[in-house]
Coordinates of C-alpha atoms in Angstrom, one line a residue:
M1456 CA 82.3 143.3 99.9
T1457 CA 84.9 141.1 98.3
R1458 CA 82.5 138.2 98.2
I1459 CA 79.9 140.3 96.6
F1460 CA 82.4 141.5 94.0
V1461 CA 83.4 138.0 93.1
R1462 CA 79.8 136.9 92.9
S1463 CA 79.0 139.9 90.7
L1464 CA 81.8 139.0 88.4
I1465 CA 80.7 135.4 88.1
Y1466 CA 77.1 136.5 87.5
N1467 CA 77.9 139.0 84.8
V1468 CA 79.9 136.5 82.9
L1469 CA 77.2 133.8 83.2
F1470 CA 74.5 136.3 82.4
Y1471 CA 75.9 137.1 79.0
L1472 CA 76.7 133.4 78.3
L1473 CA 73.1 132.6 79.1
L1474 CA 72.0 135.3 76.7
V1475 CA 74.0 133.8 74.0
F1476 CA 72.5 130.4 74.7
W1477 CA 69.0 131.7 74.5
I1478 CA 69.8 133.6 71.3
L1479 CA 70.9 130.3 69.7
V1480 CA 67.8 128.5 71.0
A1481 CA 65.6 131.2 69.6
I1482 CA 67.0 131.1 66.0
P1483 CA 64.4 128.6 64.8
T1484 CA 61.6 131.0 65.9
F1485 CA 62.4 133.1 62.9
L1486 CA 60.3 130.6 61.0
L1487 CA 57.5 130.4 63.6
P1488 CA 54.8 132.8 64.9
R1489 CA 55.8 135.7 67.2
R1490 CA 54.5 133.9 70.3
A1491 CA 57.2 131.2 69.9
L1492 CA 59.9 133.9 70.1
M1493 CA 58.2 135.5 73.1
K1494 CA 58.1 132.2 74.9
V1495 CA 61.8 131.9 74.6
A1496 CA 62.3 135.5 75.7
K1497 CA 60.3 134.8 78.8
M1498 CA 62.4 131.7 79.6
W1499 CA 65.5 133.9 79.2
G1500 CA 64.1 136.4 81.7
Q1501 CA 63.1 133.6 84.2
S1502 CA 66.5 131.9 83.9
S1503 CA 68.3 135.2 84.5
I1504 CA 66.3 135.8 87.6
W1505 CA 67.1 132.2 88.8
L1506 CA 70.8 132.7 88.1
M1507 CA 71.0 135.9 90.1
R1508 CA 69.4 134.2 93.1
M1509 CA 71.8 131.2 92.8
V1510 CA 75.0 133.3 92.3
C1511 CA 74.3 136.6 94.0
G1512 CA 71.8 135.6 96.7
T1513 CA 69.2 138.0 95.2
R1514 CA 65.7 136.8 95.7
V1515 CA 62.6 138.3 94.0
E1516 CA 59.1 138.9 95.4
F1517 CA 56.3 139.8 93.0
R1518 CA 53.3 141.4 94.8
G1519 CA 49.8 142.2 93.4
L1520 CA 49.8 139.7 90.5
E1521 CA 46.1 139.4 90.9
K1522 CA 45.8 143.1 89.8
I1523 CA 47.1 142.5 86.3
P1524 CA 44.2 142.9 83.8
R1525 CA 44.0 140.6 80.8
G1526 CA 43.9 141.9 77.3
P1527 CA 45.2 145.2 75.9
L1528 CA 47.0 147.2 78.5
I1529 CA 49.6 149.9 79.2
V1530 CA 52.2 148.8 81.9
A1531 CA 54.0 151.7 83.5
P1532 CA 56.9 150.5 85.7
K1533 CA 59.5 152.4 87.6
H1534 CA 62.8 152.2 85.8
Q1535 CA 65.9 151.8 87.9
S1536 CA 68.0 149.1 86.1
M1537 CA 68.2 146.7 83.1
W1538 CA 66.7 144.0 85.3
E1539 CA 63.0 145.0 84.9
T1540 CA 63.3 145.0 81.1
F1541 CA 63.4 141.2 81.1
A1542 CA 61.9 140.3 84.5
L1543 CA 58.4 141.6 83.6
L1544 CA 58.1 139.8 80.3
Q1545 CA 56.8 136.6 82.0
F1546 CA 53.5 138.2 83.1
F1547 CA 52.1 139.4 79.8
D1548 CA 50.8 137.4 76.8
A1549 CA 51.9 139.8 74.0
P1550 CA 54.4 142.3 75.5
L1551 CA 55.5 145.3 73.5
Y1552 CA 58.3 147.8 74.0
I1553 CA 59.2 151.2 72.5
L1554 CA 63.0 151.3 71.8
K1555 CA 65.6 153.2 69.9
R1556 CA 66.0 152.1 66.3
E1557 CA 69.7 151.5 66.8
L1558 CA 69.0 148.4 68.9
T1559 CA 67.5 146.7 65.9
W1560 CA 70.9 146.9 64.1
I1561 CA 72.5 144.5 66.5
P1562 CA 73.0 141.1 64.8
F1563 CA 70.5 138.5 66.0
F1564 CA 69.4 140.5 69.1
G1565 CA 68.1 143.3 66.9
W1566 CA 66.6 140.9 64.4
F1567 CA 64.6 139.3 67.2
L1568 CA 63.3 142.7 68.2
I1569 CA 62.1 143.2 64.6
K1570 CA 60.5 139.7 64.6
A1571 CA 58.8 140.5 67.9
D1572 CA 57.2 143.7 66.3
M1573 CA 58.6 146.1 68.8
I1574 CA 58.3 149.8 68.1
A1575 CA 61.6 151.1 67.0
I1576 CA 61.8 154.9 66.8
N1577 CA 64.2 157.3 65.0
R1578 CA 65.3 159.8 67.6
Q1579 CA 66.5 162.2 64.9
K1580 CA 62.9 163.0 64.1
G1581 CA 62.7 165.3 67.1
G1582 CA 59.2 166.4 68.1
R1583 CA 57.6 164.1 65.6
I1584 CA 58.7 161.1 67.7
L1585 CA 55.8 161.5 70.2
M1586 CA 53.2 161.5 67.5
E1587 CA 54.7 158.5 65.8
M1588 CA 55.0 156.6 69.1
A1589 CA 51.4 157.3 70.1
R1590 CA 50.1 156.2 66.7
R1591 CA 52.1 153.0 66.6
A1592 CA 51.4 152.2 70.3
S1593 CA 47.7 152.7 69.8
E1594 CA 47.6 150.4 66.8
E1595 CA 49.5 147.6 68.6
V1596 CA 47.7 147.9 71.9
N1597 CA 44.3 147.8 70.2
R1598 CA 45.4 144.5 68.6
G1599 CA 45.5 143.1 72.1
R1600 CA 49.1 143.7 73.2
Q1601 CA 50.5 145.0 76.5
L1602 CA 52.7 148.0 76.1
I1603 CA 55.5 148.1 78.7
I1604 CA 56.6 151.7 78.8
F1605 CA 58.9 153.4 81.3
P1606 CA 57.3 156.8 82.1
E1607 CA 60.7 158.3 83.0
G1608 CA 62.0 157.4 79.6
T1609 CA 65.3 156.1 80.9
R1610 CA 66.8 154.4 84.0
T1611 CA 66.8 156.6 87.1
A1612 CA 69.3 155.9 89.8
V1613 CA 68.0 155.2 93.3
G1614 CA 67.7 158.5 95.1
A1615 CA 67.7 160.6 92.0
T1616 CA 64.9 163.1 91.4
P1617 CA 62.5 161.5 88.9
H1618 CA 61.5 163.2 85.7
Y1619 CA 58.4 161.7 84.1
K1620 CA 57.9 162.3 80.4
A1621 CA 54.8 163.8 78.8
G1622 CA 54.7 161.0 76.3
I1623 CA 53.1 158.5 78.8
A1624 CA 50.0 160.7 79.1
Q1625 CA 49.7 161.1 75.3
I1626 CA 50.0 157.4 74.7
Y1627 CA 47.5 156.7 77.5
A1628 CA 45.0 159.0 75.9
D1629 CA 45.4 157.6 72.4
C1630 CA 45.3 154.0 73.4
N1631 CA 42.2 154.3 75.6
V1632 CA 43.0 151.2 77.7
P1633 CA 43.7 150.8 81.4
C1634 CA 47.2 151.5 82.8
L1635 CA 49.0 149.3 85.3
P1636 CA 51.5 151.2 87.5
V1637 CA 54.4 149.1 88.8
A1638 CA 56.7 150.0 91.7
L1639 CA 60.0 148.3 92.4
N1640 CA 63.4 148.6 94.1
S1641 CA 65.6 146.8 91.6
G1642 CA 68.1 149.6 91.5
L1643 CA 69.4 148.7 95.0
F1644 CA 70.4 145.2 93.7
W1645 CA 71.3 145.9 90.1
P1646 CA 72.4 149.5 90.1
R1647 CA 72.2 151.6 87.0
R1648 CA 75.5 151.5 85.0
Q1649 CA 77.3 149.6 87.7
F1650 CA 79.0 146.2 87.8
M1651 CA 77.9 145.1 91.2
R1652 CA 75.0 142.8 91.9
Y1653 CA 73.9 142.9 95.6
P1654 CA 72.1 140.2 97.7
G1655 CA 68.7 140.8 99.2
T1656 CA 65.1 140.9 97.9
I1657 CA 64.0 142.7 94.8
V1658 CA 60.4 143.6 95.3
V1659 CA 58.1 144.3 92.4
E1660 CA 54.6 145.6 93.3
F1661 CA 51.8 145.8 90.7
L1662 CA 49.6 148.6 91.9
D1663 CA 45.8 149.2 91.3
P1664 CA 45.1 149.7 87.5
L1665 CA 44.1 153.2 86.4
P1666 CA 41.0 153.0 84.3
A1667 CA 40.8 154.4 80.7
G1668 CA 39.3 157.8 80.2
M1669 CA 41.1 160.0 82.7
S1670 CA 42.3 163.4 81.6
R1671 CA 45.9 163.6 80.6
R1672 CA 46.8 165.8 83.5
E1673 CA 44.9 163.7 86.1
F1674 CA 46.5 160.5 84.7
F1675 CA 50.0 162.0 84.6
D1676 CA 49.8 163.3 88.2
T1677 CA 48.2 160.0 89.5
V1678 CA 50.6 157.6 87.8
S1679 CA 53.7 159.4 88.8
E1680 CA 52.6 159.9 92.4
Q1681 CA 51.5 156.3 92.9
I1682 CA 54.7 154.8 91.4
E1683 CA 57.0 157.1 93.4
T1684 CA 55.2 156.7 96.7
A1685 CA 55.2 152.9 96.5
S1686 CA 58.8 152.7 95.1
S1687 CA 60.1 154.9 97.9
R1688 CA 58.5 152.5 100.4
L1689 CA 60.1 149.5 98.7
I1690 CA 63.5 151.2 98.5
E1691 CA 63.4 152.1 102.2
A1692 CA 62.6 148.4 103.1
G1693 CA 65.3 147.2 100.8
R1694 CA 67.9 149.5 102.4
R1695 CA 67.0 148.1 105.8
E1696 CA 67.5 144.6 104.5
Q1697 CA 70.8 145.4 102.9
E1698 CA 72.0 147.1 106.1
A1699 CA 71.2 143.9 108.0
L1700 CA 72.9 141.6 105.4
F1701 CA 76.1 143.4 104.6
G1702 CA 76.1 147.0 105.9
G1703 CA 74.3 148.4 102.9
V1704 CA 75.4 150.2 99.7
P1705 CA 76.3 153.9 99.7
S1706 CA 73.2 155.9 100.4
A1707 CA 71.8 158.4 97.9
A1708 CA 69.7 161.5 98.2
P1709 CA 66.0 160.8 99.1
V1710 CA 63.6 160.4 96.2
V1711 CA 61.5 163.6 95.7
L1712 CA 58.5 163.5 93.5
D1713 CA 58.9 166.1 90.7
R1714 CA 55.8 167.3 89.0
T1715 CA 57.3 170.0 86.9
A1716 CA 57.1 167.9 83.7
S1717 CA 54.1 168.8 81.5
N1718 CA 51.7 166.5 79.7
Q1719 CA 50.7 169.0 77.2

């Protein structure tokens, strides 16, 4: 574990230095169309993945790329770490995120979020947030963008019981476009709120797209079950690989699909 700790330390330092580098590279894009900024953002994501492989020995396998539809789309990934927030950018022409307004206040980084036309929400609005999110998302998606939205709303540690949010079903209904579920096991290698970066293979699996027009209840149940079933399978395989490589990370409780959330 000492070697993994040292590699994690080196990676974390280089990761943020790399981020600063790409921020500097992106400054001229303030004067260019949004697609120029997104090209730089995708290169940042790809270079961060490469760096993690070189330093930490963490490889990445993307499965089901042929299932990604073109044009307007909702992308619904499992959310286990910061990793997927930048790793998925490369696969979409005009990616869109919903994020808290406070992030746009960060110098340069926040300004780039504004330039990229991300949807920044004011959480103090309480119940009105869902209506605002759905309206803004529908407008942007119907302009041809791909909304990457994490159905759980926040990162969920590997083994923790998932809690899917009702907002994903409302946004799906309002946008009236297909939804692409995404399963992954990134939390085994870049754990939530932890310093360590573990070797092995991060697997991202793009599942069969769900067509537009499903009822909110049917969609909510289907997308949560498909993501959790596939992610559990990937996590189990990832744990076996880690056990063979270095004895594995501390195990957590098994993932149990929770359908108690409502999409009303």
